[in-house]
Short mmCIF file of N, CA and C and ligand atoms in Angstrom, two decimals:
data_model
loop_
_atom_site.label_atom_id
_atom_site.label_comp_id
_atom_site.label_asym_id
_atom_site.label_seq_id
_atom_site.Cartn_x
_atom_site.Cartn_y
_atom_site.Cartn_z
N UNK A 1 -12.76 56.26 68.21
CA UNK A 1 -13.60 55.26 67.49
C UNK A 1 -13.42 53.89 68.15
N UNK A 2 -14.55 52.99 68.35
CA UNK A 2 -14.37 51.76 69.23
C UNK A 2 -14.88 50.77 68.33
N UNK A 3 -14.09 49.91 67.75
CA UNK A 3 -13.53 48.82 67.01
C UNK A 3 -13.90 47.38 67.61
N UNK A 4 -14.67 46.85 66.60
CA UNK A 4 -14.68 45.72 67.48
C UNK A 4 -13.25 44.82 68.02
N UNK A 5 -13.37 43.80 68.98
CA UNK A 5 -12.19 43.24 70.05
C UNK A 5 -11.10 42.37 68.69
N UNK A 6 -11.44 42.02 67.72
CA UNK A 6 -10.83 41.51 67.09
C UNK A 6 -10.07 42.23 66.49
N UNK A 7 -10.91 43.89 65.81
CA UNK A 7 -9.80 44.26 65.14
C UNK A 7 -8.44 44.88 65.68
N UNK A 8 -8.91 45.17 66.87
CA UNK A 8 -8.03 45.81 68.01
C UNK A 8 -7.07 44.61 68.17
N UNK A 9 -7.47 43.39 68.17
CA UNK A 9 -6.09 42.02 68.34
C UNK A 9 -5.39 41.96 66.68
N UNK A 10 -6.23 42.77 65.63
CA UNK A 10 -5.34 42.50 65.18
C UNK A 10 -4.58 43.57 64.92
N UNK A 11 -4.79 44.72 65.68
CA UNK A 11 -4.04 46.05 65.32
C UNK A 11 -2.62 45.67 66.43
N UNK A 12 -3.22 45.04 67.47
CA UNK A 12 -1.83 44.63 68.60
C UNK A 12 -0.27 43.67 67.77
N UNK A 13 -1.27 42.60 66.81
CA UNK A 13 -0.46 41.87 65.95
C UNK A 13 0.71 42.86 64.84
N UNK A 14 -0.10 43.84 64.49
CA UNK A 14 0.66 44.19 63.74
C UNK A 14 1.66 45.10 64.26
N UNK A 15 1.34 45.99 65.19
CA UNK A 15 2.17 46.68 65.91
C UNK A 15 3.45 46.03 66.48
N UNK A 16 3.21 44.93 66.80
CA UNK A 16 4.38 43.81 67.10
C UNK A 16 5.50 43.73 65.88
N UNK A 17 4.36 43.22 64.76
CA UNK A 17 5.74 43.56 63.60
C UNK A 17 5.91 44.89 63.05
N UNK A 18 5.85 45.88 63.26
CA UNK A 18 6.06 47.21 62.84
C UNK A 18 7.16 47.25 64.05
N UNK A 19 7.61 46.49 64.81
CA UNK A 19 8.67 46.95 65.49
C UNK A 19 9.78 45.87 65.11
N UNK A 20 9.44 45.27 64.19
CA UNK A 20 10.26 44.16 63.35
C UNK A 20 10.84 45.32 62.04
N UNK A 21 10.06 46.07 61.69
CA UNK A 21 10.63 46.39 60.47
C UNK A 21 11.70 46.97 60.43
N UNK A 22 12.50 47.30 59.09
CA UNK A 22 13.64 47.67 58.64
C UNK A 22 13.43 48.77 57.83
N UNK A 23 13.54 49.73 58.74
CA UNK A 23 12.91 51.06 57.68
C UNK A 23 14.32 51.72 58.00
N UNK A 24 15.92 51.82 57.58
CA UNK A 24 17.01 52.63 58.35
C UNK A 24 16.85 54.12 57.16
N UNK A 25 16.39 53.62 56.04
CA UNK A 25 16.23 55.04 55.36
C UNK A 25 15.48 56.00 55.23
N UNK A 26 14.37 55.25 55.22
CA UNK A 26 13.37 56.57 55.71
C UNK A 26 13.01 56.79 57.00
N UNK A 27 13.11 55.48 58.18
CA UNK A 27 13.00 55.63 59.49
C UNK A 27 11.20 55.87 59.41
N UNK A 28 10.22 55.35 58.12
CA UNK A 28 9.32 55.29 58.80
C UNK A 28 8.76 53.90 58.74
N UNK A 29 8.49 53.33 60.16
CA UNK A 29 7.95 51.86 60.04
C UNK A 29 6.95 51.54 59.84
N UNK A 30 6.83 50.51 59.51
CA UNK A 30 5.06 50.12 59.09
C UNK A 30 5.33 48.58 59.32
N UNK A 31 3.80 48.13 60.42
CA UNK A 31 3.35 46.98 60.76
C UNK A 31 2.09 46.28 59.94
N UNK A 32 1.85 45.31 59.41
CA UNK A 32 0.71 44.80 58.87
C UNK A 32 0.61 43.62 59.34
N UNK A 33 -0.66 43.34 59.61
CA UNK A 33 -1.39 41.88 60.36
C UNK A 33 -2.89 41.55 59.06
N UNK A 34 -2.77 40.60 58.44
CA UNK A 34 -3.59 40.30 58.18
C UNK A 34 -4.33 39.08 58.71
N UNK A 35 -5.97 38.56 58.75
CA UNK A 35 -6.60 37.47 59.58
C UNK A 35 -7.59 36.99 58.07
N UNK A 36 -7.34 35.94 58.47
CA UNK A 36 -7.78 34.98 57.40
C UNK A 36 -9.31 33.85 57.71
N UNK A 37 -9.96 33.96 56.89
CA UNK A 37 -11.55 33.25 57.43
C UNK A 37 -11.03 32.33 58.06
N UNK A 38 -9.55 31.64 58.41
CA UNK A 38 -9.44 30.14 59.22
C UNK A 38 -9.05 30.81 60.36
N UNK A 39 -9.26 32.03 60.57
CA UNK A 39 -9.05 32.81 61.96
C UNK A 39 -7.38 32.90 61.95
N UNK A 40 -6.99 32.82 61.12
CA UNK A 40 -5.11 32.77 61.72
C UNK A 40 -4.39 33.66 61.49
N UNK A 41 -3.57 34.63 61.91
CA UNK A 41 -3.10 36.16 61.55
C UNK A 41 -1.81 35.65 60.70
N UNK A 42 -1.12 36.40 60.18
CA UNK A 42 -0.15 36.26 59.43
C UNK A 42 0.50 37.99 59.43
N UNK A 43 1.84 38.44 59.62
CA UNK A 43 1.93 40.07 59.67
C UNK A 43 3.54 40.12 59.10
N UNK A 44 3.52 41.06 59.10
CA UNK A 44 4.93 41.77 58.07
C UNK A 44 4.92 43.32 58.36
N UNK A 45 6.36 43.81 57.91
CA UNK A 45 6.71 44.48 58.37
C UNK A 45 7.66 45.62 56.68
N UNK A 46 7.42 46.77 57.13
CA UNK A 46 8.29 46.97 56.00
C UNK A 46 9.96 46.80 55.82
N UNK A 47 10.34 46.37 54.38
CA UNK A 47 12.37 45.90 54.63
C UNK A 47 12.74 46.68 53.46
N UNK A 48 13.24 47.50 54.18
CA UNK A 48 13.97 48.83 53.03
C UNK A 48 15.02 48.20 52.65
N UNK A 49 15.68 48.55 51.49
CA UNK A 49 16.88 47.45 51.03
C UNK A 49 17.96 49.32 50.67
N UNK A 50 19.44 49.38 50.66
CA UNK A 50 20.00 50.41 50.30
C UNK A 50 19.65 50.75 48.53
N UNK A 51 19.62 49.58 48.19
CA UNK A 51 19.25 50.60 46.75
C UNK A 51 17.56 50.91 46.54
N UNK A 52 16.97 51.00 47.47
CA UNK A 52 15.62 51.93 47.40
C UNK A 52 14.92 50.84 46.82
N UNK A 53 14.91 50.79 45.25
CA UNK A 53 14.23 50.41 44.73
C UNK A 53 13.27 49.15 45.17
N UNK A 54 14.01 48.13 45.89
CA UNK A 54 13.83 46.84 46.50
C UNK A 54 12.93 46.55 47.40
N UNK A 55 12.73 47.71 48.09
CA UNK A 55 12.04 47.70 49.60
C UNK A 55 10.84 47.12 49.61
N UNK A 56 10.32 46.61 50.12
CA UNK A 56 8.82 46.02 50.59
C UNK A 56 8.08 46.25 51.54
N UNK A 57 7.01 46.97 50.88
CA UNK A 57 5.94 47.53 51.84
C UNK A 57 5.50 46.12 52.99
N UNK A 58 5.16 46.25 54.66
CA UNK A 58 4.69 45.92 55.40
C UNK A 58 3.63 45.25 54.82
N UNK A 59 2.75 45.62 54.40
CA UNK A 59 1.17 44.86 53.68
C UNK A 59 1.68 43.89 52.72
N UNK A 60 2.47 43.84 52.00
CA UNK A 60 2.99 42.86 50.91
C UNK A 60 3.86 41.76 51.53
N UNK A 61 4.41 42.29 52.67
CA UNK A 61 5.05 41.09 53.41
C UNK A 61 4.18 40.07 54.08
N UNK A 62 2.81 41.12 54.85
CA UNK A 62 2.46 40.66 55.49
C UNK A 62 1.39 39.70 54.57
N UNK A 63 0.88 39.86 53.05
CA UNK A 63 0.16 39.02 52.33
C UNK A 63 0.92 38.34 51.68
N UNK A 64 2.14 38.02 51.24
CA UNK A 64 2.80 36.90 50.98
C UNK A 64 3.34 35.89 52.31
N UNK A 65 3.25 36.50 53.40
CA UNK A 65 3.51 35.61 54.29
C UNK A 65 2.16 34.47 54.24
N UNK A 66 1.10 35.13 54.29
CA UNK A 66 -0.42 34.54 53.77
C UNK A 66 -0.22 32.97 53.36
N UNK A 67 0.07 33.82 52.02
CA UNK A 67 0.06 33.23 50.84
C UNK A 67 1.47 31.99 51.19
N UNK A 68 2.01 31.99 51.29
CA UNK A 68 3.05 31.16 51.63
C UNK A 68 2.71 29.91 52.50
N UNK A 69 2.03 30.41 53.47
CA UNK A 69 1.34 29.54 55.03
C UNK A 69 0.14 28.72 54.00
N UNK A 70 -0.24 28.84 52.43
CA UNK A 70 -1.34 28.18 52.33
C UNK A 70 -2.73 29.17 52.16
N UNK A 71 -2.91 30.09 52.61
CA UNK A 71 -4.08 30.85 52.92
C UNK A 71 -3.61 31.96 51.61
N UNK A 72 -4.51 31.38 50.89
CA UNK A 72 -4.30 32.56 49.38
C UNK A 72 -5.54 33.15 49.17
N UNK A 73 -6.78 33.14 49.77
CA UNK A 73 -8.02 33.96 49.29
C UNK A 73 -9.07 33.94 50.48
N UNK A 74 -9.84 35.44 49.94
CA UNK A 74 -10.82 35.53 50.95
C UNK A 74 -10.98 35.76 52.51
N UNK A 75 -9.33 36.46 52.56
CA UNK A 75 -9.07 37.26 54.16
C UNK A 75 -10.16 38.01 54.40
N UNK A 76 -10.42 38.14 55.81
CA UNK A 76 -10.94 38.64 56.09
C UNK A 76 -10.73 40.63 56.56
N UNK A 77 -9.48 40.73 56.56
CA UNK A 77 -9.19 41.78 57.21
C UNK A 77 -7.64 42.16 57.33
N UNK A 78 -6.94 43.15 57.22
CA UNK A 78 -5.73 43.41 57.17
C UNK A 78 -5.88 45.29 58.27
N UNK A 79 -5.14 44.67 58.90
CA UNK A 79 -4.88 45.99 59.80
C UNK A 79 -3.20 46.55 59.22
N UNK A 80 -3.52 47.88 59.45
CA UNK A 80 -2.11 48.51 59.66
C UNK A 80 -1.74 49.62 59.85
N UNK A 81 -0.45 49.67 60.47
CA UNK A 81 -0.08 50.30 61.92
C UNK A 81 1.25 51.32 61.84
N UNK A 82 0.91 52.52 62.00
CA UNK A 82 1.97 53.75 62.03
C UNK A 82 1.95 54.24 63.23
N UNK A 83 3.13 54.81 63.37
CA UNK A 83 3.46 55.72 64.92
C UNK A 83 3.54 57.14 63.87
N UNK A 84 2.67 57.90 63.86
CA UNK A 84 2.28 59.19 63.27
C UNK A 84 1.22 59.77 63.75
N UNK A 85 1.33 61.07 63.33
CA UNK A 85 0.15 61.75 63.66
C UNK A 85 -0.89 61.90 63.02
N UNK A 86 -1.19 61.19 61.68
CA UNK A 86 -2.06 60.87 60.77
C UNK A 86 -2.17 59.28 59.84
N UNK A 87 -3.13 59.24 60.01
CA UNK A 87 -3.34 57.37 59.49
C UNK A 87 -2.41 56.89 58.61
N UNK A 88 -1.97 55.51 58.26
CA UNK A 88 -1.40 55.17 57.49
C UNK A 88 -2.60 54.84 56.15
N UNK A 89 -1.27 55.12 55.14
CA UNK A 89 -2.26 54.39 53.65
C UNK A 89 -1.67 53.90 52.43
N UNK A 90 -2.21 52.27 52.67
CA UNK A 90 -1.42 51.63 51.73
C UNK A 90 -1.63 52.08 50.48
N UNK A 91 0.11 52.05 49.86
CA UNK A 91 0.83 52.82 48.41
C UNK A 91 -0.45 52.07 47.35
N UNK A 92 -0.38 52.09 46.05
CA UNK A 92 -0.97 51.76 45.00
C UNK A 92 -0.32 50.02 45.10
N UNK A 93 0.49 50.00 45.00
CA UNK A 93 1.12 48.46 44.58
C UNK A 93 0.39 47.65 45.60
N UNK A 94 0.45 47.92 46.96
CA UNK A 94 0.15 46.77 47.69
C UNK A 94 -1.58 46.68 47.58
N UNK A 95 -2.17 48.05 47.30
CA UNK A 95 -4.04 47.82 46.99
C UNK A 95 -3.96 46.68 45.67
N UNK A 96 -3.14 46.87 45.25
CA UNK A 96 -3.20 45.53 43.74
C UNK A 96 -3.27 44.43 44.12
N UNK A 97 -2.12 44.26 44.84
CA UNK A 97 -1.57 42.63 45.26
C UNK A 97 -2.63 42.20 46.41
N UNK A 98 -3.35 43.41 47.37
CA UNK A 98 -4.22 42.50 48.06
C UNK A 98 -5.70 42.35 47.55
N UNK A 99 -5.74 43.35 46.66
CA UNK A 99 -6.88 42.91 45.33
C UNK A 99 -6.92 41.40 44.54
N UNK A 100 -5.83 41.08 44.22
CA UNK A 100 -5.84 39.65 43.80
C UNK A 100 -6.20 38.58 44.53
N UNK A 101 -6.04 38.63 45.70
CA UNK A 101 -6.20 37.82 46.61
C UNK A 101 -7.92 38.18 47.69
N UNK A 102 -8.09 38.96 47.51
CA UNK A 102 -9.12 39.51 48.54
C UNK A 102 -9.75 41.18 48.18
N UNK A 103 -10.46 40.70 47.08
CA UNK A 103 -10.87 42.46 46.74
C UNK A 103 -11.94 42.93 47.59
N UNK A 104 -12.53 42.52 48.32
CA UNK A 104 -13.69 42.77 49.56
C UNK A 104 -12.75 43.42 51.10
N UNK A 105 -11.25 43.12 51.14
CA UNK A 105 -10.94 42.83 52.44
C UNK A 105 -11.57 44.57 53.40
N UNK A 106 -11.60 43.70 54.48
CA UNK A 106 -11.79 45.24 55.51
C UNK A 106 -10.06 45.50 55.73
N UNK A 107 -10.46 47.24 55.63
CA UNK A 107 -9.21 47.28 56.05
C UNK A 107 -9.22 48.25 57.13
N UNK A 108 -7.98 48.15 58.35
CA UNK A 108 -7.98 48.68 59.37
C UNK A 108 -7.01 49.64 59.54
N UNK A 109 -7.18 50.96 59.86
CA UNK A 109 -5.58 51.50 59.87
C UNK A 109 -5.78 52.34 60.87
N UNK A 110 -4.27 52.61 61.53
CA UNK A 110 -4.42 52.54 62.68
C UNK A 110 -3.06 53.15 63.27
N UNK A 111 -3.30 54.15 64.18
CA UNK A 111 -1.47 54.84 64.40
C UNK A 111 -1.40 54.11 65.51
N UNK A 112 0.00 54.29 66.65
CA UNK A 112 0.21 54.02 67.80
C UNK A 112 -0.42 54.68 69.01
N UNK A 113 -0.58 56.12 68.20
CA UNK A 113 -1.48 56.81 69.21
C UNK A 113 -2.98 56.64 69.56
N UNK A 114 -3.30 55.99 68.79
CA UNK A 114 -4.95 55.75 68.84
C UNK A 114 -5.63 56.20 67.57
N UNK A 115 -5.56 56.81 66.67
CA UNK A 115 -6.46 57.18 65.36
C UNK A 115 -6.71 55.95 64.66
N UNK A 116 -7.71 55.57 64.37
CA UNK A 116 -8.19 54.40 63.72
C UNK A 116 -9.65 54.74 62.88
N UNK A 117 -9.26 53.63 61.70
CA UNK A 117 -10.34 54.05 60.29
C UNK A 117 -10.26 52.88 59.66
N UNK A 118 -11.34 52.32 59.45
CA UNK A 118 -12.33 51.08 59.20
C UNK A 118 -12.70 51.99 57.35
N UNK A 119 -12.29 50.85 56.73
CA UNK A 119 -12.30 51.11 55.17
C UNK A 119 -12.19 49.80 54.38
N UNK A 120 -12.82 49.79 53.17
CA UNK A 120 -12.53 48.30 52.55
C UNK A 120 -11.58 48.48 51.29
N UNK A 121 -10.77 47.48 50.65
CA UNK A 121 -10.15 47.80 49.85
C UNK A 121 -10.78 47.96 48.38
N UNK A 122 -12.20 47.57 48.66
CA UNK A 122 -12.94 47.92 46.87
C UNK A 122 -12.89 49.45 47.02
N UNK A 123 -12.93 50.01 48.44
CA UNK A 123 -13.15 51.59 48.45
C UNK A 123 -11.64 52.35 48.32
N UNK A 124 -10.98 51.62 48.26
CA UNK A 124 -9.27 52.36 48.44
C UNK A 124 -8.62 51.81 46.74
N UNK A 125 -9.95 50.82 46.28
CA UNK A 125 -9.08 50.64 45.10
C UNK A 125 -10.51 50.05 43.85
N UNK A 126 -11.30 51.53 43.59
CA UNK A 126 -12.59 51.14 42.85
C UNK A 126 -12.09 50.78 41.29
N UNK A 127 -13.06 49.69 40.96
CA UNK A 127 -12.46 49.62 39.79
C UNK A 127 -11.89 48.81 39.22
N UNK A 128 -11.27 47.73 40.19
CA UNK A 128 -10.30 47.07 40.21
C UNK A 128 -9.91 46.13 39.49
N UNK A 129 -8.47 46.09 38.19
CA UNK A 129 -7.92 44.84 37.46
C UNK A 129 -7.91 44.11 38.17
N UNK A 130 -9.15 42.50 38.08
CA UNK A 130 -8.73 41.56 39.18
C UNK A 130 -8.35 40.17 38.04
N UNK A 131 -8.27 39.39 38.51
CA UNK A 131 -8.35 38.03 37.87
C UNK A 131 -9.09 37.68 37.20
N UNK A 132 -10.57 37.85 37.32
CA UNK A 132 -11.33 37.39 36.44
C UNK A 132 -11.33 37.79 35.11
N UNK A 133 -10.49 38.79 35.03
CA UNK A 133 -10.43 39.06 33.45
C UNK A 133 -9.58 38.39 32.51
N UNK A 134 -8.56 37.78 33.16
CA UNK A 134 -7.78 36.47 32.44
C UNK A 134 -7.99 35.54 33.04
N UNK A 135 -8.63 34.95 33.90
CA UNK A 135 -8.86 33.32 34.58
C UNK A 135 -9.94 33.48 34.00
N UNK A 136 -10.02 32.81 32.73
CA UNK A 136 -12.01 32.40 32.66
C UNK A 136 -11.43 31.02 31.24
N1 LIG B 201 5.48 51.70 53.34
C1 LIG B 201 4.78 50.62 53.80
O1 LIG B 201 5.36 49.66 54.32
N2 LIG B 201 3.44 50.65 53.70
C2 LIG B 201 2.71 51.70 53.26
O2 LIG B 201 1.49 51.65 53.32
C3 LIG B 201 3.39 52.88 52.70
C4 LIG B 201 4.86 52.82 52.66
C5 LIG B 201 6.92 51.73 53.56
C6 LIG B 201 7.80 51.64 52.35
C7 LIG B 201 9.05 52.34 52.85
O3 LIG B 201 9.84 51.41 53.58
C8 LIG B 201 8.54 53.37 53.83
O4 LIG B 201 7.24 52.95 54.20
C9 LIG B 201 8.48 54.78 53.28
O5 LIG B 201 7.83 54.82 52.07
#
């Protein structure tokens, strides 16, 4: 599948931090790059903690890093990146948290080997509890 040049820079971004992550317990890593309408990437990585419970998905790092830098709404796009033989797919928690912030986003996913799949997160998460139901 041939992706446009951007999403491919930002599948390179994230792959960069998927070799940041801290996965020693399950040993499986995960890279996330998200790009923001001011064009600026922001990425994370997953950080397993020993008592399990703690750990933080790659996509949640990589959207609070976002969110931190200033850039809290209306990304454009979040790639992310497994060394597997079948696509990665973000858990339930992190489709929430990037629902709050960006329920339109494209999303990119994407192994090391080359499999790649262009999906949006209204389609990975129909339905969606957003804000507007208590911000009014
Ligand atoms: N993980 C992510 O970082 N993103 C996903 O989309 C699914 C799961 C992490 C959490 C944990 O560190 C490891 O992958 C195994 O679940």
């Amino acid at each position: 599948m041939t992706l446009p040049p951007g999403d491919e820079d930002l599948i390179r971004v994230a792959s960069l931090a998927r070799a940041r992550a801290y996965a020693p317990y399950s040993k499986y890593k995960v890279g996330a790059a998200i790009r923001t309408k001011r064009n600026k990437i922001h990425s994370g990585a997953n950080v397993e903690n020993v008592s399990y419970g703690l750990t933080v998905c790659a996509e949640r790092c990589a959207a609070f890093a976002a969110i931190a830098s200033g850039e809290t709404k209306d990304w454009d796009a979040i790639a992310v990146v497994i060394d597997d033989d079948k696509l990665p797919s973000p858990c339930g928690a992190c489709r929430q948290v990037l629902a709050e912030f960006s329920p339109e986003l494209r999303v990119v996913l994407a192994t090391a080997g080359g499999l790649r799949k262009v999906t949006t997160l209204a389609e990975l998460l129909p339905d969606a509890f957003l804000p507007d139901r208590l911000l009014r």
